[in-house]
Coordinates of C-alpha atoms in Angstrom, one line a residue:
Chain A
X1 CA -67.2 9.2 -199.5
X2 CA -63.4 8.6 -198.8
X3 CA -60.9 9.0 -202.2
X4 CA -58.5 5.8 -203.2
X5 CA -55.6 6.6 -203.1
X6 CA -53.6 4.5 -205.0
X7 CA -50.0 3.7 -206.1
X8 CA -50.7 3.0 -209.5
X9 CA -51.3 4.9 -212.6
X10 CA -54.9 3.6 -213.0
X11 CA -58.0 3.8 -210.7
X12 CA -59.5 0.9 -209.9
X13 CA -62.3 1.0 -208.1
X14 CA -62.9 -0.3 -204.3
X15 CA -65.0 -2.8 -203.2
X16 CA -68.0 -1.0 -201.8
X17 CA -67.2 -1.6 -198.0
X18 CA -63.9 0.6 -198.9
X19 CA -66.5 3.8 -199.8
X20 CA -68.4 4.1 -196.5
X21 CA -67.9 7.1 -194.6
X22 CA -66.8 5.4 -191.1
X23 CA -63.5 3.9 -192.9
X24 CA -60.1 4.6 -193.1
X25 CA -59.3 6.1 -196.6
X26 CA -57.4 2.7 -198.4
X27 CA -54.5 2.5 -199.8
X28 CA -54.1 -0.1 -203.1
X29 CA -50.7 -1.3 -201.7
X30 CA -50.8 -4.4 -204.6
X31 CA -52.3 -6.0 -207.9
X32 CA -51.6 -9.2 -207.5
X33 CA -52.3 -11.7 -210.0
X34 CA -54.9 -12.8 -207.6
X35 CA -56.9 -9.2 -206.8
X36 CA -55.5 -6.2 -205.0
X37 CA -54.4 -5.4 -201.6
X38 CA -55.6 -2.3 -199.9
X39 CA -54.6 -1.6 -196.1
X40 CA -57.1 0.2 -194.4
X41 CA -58.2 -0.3 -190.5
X42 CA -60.4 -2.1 -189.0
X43 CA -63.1 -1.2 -186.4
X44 CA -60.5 1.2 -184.9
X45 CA -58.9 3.5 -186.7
X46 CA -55.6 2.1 -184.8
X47 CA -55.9 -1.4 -185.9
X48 CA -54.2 -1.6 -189.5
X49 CA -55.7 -3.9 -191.2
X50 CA -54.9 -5.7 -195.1
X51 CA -58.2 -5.6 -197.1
X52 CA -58.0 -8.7 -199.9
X53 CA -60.5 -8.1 -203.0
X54 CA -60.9 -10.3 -205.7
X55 CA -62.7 -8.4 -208.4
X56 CA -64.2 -9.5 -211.4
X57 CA -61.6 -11.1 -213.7
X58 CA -62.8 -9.5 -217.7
X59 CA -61.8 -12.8 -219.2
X60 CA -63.8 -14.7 -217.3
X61 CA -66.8 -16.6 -217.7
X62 CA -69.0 -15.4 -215.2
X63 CA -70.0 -18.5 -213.7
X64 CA -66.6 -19.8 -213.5
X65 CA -65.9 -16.7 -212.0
X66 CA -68.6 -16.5 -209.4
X67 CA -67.8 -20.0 -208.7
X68 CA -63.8 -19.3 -208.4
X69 CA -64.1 -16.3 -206.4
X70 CA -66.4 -17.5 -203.7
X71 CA -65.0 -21.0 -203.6
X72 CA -61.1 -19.4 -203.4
X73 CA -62.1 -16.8 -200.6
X74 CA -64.3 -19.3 -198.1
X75 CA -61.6 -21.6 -198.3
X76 CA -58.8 -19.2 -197.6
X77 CA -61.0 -17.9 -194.7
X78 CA -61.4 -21.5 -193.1
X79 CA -57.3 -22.4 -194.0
X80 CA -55.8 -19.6 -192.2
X81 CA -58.3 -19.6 -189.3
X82 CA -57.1 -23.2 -189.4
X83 CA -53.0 -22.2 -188.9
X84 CA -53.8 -19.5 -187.0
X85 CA -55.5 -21.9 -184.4
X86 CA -52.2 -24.0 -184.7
X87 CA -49.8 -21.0 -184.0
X88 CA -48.4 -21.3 -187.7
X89 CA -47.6 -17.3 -188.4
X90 CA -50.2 -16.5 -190.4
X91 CA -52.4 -13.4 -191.0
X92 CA -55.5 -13.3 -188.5
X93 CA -58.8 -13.0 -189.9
X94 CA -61.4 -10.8 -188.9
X95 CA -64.2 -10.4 -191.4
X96 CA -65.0 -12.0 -194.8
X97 CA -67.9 -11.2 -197.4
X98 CA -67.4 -14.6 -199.8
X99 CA -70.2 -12.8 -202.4
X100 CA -68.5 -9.3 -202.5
X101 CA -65.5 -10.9 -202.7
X102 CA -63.0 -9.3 -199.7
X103 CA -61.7 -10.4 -196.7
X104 CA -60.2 -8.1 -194.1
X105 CA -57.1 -9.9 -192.4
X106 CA -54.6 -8.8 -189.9
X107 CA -52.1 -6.1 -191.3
X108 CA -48.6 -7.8 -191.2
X109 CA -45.6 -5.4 -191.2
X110 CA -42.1 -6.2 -193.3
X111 CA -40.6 -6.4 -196.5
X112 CA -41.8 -10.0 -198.7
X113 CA -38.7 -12.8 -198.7
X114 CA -38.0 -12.1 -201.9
X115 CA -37.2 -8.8 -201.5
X116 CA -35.3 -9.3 -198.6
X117 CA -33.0 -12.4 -200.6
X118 CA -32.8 -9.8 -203.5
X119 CA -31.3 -7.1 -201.2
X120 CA -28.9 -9.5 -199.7
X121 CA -27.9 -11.0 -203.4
X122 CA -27.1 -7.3 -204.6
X123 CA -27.1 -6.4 -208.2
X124 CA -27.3 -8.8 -210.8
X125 CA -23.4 -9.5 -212.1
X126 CA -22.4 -7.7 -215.2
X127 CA -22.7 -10.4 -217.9
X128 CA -19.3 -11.0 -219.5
X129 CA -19.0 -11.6 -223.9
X130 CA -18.3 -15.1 -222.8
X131 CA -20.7 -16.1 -221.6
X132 CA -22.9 -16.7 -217.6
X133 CA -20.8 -20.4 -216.3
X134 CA -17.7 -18.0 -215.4
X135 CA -19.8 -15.8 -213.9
X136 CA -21.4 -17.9 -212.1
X137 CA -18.3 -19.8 -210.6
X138 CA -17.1 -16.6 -209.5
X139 CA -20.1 -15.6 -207.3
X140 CA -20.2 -19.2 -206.1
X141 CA -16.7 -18.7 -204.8
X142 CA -17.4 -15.7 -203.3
X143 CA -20.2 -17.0 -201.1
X144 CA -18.3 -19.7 -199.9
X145 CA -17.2 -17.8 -196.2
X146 CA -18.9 -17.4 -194.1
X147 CA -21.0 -14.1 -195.0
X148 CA -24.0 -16.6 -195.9
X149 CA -25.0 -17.8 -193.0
X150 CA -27.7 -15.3 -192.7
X151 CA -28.9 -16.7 -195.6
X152 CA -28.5 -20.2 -194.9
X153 CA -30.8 -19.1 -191.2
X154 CA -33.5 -17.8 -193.4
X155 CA -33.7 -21.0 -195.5
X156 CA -34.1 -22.8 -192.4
X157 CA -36.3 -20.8 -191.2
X158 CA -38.6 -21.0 -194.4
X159 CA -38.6 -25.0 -194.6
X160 CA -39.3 -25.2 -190.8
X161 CA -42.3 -23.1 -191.6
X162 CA -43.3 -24.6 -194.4
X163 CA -42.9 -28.2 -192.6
X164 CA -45.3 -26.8 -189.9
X165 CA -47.8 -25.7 -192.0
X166 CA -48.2 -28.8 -193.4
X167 CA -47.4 -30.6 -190.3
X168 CA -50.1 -29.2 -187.5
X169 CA -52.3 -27.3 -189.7
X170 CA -52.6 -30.3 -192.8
X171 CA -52.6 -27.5 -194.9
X172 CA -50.8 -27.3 -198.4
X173 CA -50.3 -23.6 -199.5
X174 CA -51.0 -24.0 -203.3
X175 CA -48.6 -21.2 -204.1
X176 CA -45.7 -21.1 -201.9
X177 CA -43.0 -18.4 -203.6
X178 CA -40.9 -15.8 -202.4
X179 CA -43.5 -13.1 -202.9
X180 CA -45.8 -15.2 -200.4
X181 CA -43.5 -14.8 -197.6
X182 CA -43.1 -12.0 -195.0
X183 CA -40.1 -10.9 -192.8
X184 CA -42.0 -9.8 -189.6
X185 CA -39.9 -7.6 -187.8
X186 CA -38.6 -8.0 -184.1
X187 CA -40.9 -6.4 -181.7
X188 CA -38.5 -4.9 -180.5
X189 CA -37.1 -3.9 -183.4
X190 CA -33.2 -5.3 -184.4
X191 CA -31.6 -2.6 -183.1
X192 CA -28.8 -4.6 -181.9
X193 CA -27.9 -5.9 -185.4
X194 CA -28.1 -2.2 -187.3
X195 CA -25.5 -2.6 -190.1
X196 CA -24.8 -6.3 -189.9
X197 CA -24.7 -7.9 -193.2
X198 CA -27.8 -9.9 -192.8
X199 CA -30.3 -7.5 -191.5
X200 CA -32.2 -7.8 -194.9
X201 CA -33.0 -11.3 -194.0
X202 CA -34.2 -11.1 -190.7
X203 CA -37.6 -11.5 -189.2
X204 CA -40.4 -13.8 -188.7
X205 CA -41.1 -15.4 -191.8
X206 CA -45.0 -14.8 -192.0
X207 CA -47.3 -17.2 -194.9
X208 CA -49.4 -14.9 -197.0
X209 CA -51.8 -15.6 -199.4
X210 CA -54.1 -18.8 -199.2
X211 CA -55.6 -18.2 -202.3
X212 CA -55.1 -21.6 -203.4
X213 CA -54.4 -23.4 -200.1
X214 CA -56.1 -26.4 -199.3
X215 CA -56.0 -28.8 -196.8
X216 CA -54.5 -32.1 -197.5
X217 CA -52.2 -34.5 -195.7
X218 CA -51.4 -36.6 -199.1
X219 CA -47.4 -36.7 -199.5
X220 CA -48.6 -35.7 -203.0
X221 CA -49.6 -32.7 -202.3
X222 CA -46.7 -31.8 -200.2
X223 CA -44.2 -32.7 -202.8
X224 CA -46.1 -30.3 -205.1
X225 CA -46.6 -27.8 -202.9
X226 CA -42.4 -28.3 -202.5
X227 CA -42.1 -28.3 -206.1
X228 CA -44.0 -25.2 -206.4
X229 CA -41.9 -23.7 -204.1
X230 CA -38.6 -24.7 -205.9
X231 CA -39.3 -23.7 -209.0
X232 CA -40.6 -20.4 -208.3
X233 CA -37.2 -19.8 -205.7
X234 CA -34.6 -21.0 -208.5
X235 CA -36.6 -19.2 -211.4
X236 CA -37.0 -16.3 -208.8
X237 CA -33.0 -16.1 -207.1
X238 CA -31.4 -18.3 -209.9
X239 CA -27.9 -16.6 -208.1
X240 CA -29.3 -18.3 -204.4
X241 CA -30.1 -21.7 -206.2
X242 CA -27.1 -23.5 -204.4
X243 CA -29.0 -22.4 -200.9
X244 CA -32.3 -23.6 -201.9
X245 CA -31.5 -27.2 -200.2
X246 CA -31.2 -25.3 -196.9
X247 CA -34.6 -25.7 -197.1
X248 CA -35.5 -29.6 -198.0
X249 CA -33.2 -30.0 -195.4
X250 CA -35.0 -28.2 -192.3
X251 CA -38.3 -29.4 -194.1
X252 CA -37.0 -32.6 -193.6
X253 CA -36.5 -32.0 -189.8
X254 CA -39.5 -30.1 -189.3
X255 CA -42.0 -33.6 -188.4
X256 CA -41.4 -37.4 -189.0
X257 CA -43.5 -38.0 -192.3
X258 CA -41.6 -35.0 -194.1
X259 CA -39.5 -37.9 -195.7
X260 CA -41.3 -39.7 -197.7
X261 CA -42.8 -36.2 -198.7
X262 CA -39.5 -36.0 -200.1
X263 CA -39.3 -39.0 -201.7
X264 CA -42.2 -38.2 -203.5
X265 CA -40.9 -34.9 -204.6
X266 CA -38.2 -36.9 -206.3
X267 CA -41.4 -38.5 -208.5
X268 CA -42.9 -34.8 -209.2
X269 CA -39.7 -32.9 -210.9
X270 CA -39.1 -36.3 -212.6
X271 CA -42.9 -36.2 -214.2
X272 CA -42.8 -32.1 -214.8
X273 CA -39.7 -32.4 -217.1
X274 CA -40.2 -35.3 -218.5
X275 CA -43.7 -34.4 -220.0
X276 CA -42.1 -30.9 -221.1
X277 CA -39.2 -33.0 -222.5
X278 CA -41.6 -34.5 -225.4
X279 CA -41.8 -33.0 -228.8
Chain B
X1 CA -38.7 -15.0 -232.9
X2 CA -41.8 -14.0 -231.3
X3 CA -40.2 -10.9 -229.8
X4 CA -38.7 -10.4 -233.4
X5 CA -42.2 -10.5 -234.9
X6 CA -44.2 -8.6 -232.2
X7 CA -41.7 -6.1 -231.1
X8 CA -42.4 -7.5 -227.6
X9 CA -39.2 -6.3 -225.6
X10 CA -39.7 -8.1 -222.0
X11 CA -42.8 -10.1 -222.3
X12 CA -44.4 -13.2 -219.9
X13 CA -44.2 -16.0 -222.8
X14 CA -46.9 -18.4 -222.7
X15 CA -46.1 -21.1 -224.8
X16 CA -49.1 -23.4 -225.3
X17 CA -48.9 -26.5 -228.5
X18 CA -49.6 -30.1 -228.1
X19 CA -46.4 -31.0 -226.6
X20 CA -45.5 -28.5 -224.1
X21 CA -47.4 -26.0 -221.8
X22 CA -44.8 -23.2 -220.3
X23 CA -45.1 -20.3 -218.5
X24 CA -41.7 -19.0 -219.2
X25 CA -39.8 -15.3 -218.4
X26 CA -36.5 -14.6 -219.1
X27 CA -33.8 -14.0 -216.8
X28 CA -29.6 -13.9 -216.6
X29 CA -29.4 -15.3 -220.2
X30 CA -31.5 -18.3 -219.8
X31 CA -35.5 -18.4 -220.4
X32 CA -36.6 -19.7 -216.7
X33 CA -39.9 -22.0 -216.5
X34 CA -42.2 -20.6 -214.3
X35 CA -45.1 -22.6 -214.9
X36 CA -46.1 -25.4 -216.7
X37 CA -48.4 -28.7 -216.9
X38 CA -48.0 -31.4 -214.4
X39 CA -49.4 -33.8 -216.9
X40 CA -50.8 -33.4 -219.9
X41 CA -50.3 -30.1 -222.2
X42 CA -53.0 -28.0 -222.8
X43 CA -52.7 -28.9 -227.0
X44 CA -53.0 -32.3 -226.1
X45 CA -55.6 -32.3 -223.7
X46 CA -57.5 -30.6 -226.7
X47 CA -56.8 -33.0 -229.6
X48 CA -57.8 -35.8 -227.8
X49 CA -61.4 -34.0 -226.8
X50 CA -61.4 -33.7 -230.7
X51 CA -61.0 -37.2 -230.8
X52 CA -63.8 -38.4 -228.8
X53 CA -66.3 -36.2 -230.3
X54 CA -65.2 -36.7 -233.7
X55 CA -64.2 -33.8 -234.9
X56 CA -62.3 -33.3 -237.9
X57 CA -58.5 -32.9 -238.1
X58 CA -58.7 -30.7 -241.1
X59 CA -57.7 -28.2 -241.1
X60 CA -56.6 -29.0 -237.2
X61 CA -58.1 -30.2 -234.5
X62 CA -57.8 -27.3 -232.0
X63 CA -59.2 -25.2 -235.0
X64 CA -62.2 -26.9 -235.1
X65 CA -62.8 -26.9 -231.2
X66 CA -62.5 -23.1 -231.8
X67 CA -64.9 -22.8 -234.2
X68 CA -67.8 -25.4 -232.6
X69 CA -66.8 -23.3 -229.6
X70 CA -68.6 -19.6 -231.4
X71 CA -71.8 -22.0 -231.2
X72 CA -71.9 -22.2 -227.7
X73 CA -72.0 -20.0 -224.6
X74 CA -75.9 -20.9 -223.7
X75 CA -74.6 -23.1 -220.7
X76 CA -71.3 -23.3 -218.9
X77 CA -70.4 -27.0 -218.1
X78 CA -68.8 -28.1 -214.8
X79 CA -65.7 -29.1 -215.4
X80 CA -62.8 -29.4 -213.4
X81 CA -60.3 -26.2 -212.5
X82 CA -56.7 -27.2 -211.4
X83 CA -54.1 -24.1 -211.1
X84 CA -51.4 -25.2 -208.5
X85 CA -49.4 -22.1 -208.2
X86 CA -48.4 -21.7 -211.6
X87 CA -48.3 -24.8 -212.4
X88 CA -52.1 -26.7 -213.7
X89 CA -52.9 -30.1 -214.9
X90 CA -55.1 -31.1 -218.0
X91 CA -55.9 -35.0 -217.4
X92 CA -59.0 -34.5 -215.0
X93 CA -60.4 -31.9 -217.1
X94 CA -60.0 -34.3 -219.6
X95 CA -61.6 -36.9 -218.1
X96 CA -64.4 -35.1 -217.2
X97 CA -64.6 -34.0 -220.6
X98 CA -65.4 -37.0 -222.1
X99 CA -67.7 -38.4 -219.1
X100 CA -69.8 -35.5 -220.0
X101 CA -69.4 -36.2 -224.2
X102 CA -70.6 -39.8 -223.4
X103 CA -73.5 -38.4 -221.5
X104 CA -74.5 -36.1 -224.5
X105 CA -74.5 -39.2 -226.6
X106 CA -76.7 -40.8 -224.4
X107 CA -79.4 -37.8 -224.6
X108 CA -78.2 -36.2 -221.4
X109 CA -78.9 -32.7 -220.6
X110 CA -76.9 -29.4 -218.6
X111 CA -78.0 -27.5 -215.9
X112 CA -81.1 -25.2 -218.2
X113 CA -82.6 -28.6 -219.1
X114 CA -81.4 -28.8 -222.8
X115 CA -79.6 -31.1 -224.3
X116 CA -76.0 -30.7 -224.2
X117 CA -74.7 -29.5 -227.8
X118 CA -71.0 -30.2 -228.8
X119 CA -70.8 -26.9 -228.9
X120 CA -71.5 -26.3 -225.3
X121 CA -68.9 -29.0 -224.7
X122 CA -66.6 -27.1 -227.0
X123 CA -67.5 -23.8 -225.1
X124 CA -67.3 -25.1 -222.1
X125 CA -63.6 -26.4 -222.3
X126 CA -61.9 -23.8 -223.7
X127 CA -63.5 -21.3 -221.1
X128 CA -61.9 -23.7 -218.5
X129 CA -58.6 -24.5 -219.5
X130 CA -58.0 -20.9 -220.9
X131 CA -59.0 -19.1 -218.1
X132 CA -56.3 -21.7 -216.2
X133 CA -53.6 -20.2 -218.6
X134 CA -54.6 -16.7 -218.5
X135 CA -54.5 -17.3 -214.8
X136 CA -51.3 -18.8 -214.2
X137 CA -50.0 -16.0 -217.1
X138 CA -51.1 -13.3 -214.9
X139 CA -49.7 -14.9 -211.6
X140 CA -46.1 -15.2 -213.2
X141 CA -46.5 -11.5 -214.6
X142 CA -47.5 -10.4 -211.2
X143 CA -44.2 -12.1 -209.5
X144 CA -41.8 -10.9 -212.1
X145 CA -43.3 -7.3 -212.6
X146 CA -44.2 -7.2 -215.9
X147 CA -47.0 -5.8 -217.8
X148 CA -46.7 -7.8 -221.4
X149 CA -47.1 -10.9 -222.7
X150 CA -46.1 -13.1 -225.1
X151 CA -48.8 -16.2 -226.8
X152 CA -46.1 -18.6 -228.6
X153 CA -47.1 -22.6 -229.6
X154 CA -50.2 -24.1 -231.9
X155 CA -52.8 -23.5 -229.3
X156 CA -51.6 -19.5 -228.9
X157 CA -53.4 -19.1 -232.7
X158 CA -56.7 -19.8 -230.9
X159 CA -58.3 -16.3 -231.1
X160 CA -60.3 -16.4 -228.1
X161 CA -57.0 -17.5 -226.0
X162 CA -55.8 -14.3 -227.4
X163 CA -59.1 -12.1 -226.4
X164 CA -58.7 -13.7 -222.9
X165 CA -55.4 -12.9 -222.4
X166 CA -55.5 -9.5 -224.0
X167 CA -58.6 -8.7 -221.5
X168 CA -56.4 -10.0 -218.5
X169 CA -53.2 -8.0 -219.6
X170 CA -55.3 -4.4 -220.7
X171 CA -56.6 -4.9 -216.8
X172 CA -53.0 -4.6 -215.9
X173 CA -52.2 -1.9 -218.2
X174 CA -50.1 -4.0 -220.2
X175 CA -50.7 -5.6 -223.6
X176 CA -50.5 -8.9 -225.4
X177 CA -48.4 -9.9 -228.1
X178 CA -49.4 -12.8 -230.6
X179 CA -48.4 -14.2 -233.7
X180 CA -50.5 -15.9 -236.3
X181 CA -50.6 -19.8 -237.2
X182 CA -47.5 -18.6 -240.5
X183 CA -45.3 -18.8 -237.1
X184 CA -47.1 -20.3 -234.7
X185 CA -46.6 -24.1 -235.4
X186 CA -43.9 -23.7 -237.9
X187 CA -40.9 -25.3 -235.7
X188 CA -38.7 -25.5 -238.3
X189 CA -38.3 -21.7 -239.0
X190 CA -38.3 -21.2 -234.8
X191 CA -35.9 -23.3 -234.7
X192 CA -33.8 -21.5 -237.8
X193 CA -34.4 -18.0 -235.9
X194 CA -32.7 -19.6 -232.6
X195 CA -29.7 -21.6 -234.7
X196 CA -29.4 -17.9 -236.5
X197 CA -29.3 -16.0 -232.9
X198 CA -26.9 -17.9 -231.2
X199 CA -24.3 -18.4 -234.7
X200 CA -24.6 -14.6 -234.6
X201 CA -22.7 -14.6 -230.8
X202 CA -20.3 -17.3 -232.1
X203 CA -21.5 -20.6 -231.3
X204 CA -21.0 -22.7 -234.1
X205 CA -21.7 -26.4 -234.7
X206 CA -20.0 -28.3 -237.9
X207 CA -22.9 -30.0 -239.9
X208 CA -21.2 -33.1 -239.4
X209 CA -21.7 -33.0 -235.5
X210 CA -24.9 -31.7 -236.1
X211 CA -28.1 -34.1 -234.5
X212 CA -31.7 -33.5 -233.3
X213 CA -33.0 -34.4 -230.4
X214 CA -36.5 -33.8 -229.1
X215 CA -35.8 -33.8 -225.5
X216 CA -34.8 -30.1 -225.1
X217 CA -35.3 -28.2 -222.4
X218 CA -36.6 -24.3 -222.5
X219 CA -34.4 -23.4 -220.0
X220 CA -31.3 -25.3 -221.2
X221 CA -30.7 -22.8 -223.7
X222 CA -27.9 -20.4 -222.5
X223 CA -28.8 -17.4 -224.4
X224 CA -25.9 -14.9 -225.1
X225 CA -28.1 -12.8 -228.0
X226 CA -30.2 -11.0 -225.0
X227 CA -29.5 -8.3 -222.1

């Protein structure tokens, strides 16, 4: 038997395949809201590997549980076989066990977006007596030269993927944030732009996390998926928010319909505020 | 005012009544949305199911669900999960809903060959659209690193709401916070503890000027009382 060893406080136990003998000893790298993360290898001890496991949720009817668990994990299995086919960057998949409730996908190296954006952003301002507007002028002004272009790259970058993945693949991610995003490394390695402000924001940006991906080609479900996406950046980088058009706009490049995806956005934030709007 | 009550310090709010369905955290002196209901709210969504199986409104409607609800658990009905990100919609469960009440009243059956109860019906939609909030709680506690959470709004004086979510957050080694229904769907005092909050930091509106409107925003707020 192999020990977890984990990077929490508590010990949760592994999924069984974790226990036998022949693997690598895991490491719980996350709790997601969704299950945990544990890297371990697989078939080789040399091939990393990210092991997804959706446990049990307590506060949840068993059926509905069963039901949500097997459904969630087939269907991620299937969409990122899907974009991996169609050369999105996406984790590879090698094995899944829909009843145990793991999948073992392709280890993908690098920081998440957001914590790249965060890095790049700094510290949160010191909140002056009179309030955030000044503040927030000031910071406004001071990203006006010319240090944001990394920034404005990686916003690119992120819409042109995001364009693709619903482009080629037809698949809609469900929960596209900052947290779902990876910045794969160069292979080899960025050398060249050590200590250049933007090396936080470099990298392949990498989709992580089908959990609720589906596949759809409705503009509905694009602008959603958008909408999703939005929110969770402005609620996520509320100092980036400026920057977050960066991204409608290389969406909007990325394939012909992506228009009238946007269009449609336009209907979505109207409807989300408007029914939180009432009483 | 919850945080006041509970002692909360940095909680994931859900705030669930019949007009609104937030996920909300704050951050930089505003409470940021996070989540909420495309269509419907969650309260809503409820009252209406009320409606077409004629329950009573007394003492409330959601009450009642909650009750009928203890009588069920034989059978889990099929009904309709939609969690998009952290956003989720109500209408199609709705829907459903009432498809499958109609069928009760016409003698149907569920899936162990009995005939369907209110109760199951009861039972069955709360274990749906709660497990939706509890999920889409957990998912924004999960991206803004933290371990509490806060059950504001009517629907959060639904007790098992509050077992669910306090099963999700002690799996996370956090806890949940809740108040009771004395502060729960009393917007006239929530709305006193917020005017009291932000007079305290100096911002000061004549009664004369003073209006109401019902179109406010969460996130509108700038709030100069908080860190």
């Amino acid at each position: 038997m192999t020990t977890t060893n984990t990077t929490t406080t508590t010990q949760f136990p592994p999924p069984k395949v974790l226990t036998y003998p022949s693997s690598t000893p895991p490491i719980l790298i996350t709790q997601g809201a969704e299950g945990r993360l544990y890297k371990t290898t697989y078939l080789s001890p040399s091939i990393p590997c990210a092991l997804k496991y959706r446990p049990p949720k307590p506060y949840r009817h068993p059926i509905l549980d069963a039901r949500l668990t097997k459904a969630r994990l087939s269907a991620e299995a299937k969409v990122l076989e899907r974009c991996w086919r169609e050369g999105i960057p996406v984790p590879a998949v090698y094995a899944v066990d829909t009843s145990a409730g793991w999948m073992a996908i392709e280890w993908i190296d690098g920081p998440p977006v957001r914590a790249g954006i965060n890095e790049w952003l700094g510290d949160p301002p010191e909140v002056e007596q009179d309030g955030g507007h000044q503040q927030d002028k000031k910071k406004e002004n001071a990203d006006e030269d010319e240090g944001e272009a990394p920034m404005v790259d990686l916003m690119r970058r992120i819409g042109l993927a995001v364009g693709r993945l619903h482009n080629l693949a037809g698949v809609v991610h469900g929960d596209l944030t900052t947290s779902n995003m990876m910045l794969r490394p160069p292979l080899d390695g960025g050398d060249a732009a050590q200590g250049k402000a933007g090396k936080a924001l470099e990298g392949e940006v990498v989709l992580i996390d089908f959990g609720l991906a589906t596949q759809s080609q409705s503009d509905e479900d694009r602008a959603v998926d958008l909408y999703v996406l939005e929110r969770a950046f402005l609620s996520t980088h509320p100092r980036a928010e400026r920057l977050f058009g960066e991204v409608l706009e290389a969406y909007r490049g990325s394939f012909k319909k992506a228009a009238s995806v946007l269009v449609k956005l336009e209907d979505v934030r109207m409807r989300g505020r408007k029914k939180s709007m009432i009483g | 005012m919850g945080r006041a009550i509970t002692g909360a310090s940095h909680p994931v709010v859900l705030y669930v009544s019949g007009g609104n369905t937030q996920v909300i955290a704050y951050a930089e002196q505003r409470y940021r949305i996070f989540g909420e209901a495309l269509d419907i709210a969650v309260g809503n969504c409820l009252d209406r199911f009320a409606r077409t199986i004629e329950i009573s409104n007394d003492p409330a409607p959601g009450y009642n669900i909650e009750q009928l609800a203890k009588r069920g658990g034989r059978v889990l009905l099929d009904l309709p999960y939609a969690v998009k990100g952290m956003d989720c919609s109500f209408s199609g469960i709705l829907t459903r809903a009432d498809e499958l009440a109609a069928h009760m009243k016409n003698g149907g059956k569920g899936p162990d060959g009995e005939p369907i109860t209110p109760a199951d019906l009861c039972f069955s939609l709360q274990e749906t659209v709660f497990a939706m909030l509890v999920e889409i709680t957990e998912r924004a506690m999960a991206h803004v690193g933290s371990s509490q959470v806060l059950i504001v709004g009517g629907v959060g004086c639904n007790e098992r709401l509050q077992e669910m979510m306090g099963a999700m957050a002690a799996d996370r080694g956090g806890s949940v916070y809740a108040t009771d229904e004395r502060f729960c769907i009393d917007n006239g005092i929530m709305i006193a503890h917020a005017g009291l909050l932000a007079y305290e930091t100096g911002f000061h509106t004549p009664i004369q000027e003073s209006t109401c409107t019902q179109r406010f925003r969460t996130d509108e707020v700038l709030v100069k009382w908080r860190k």
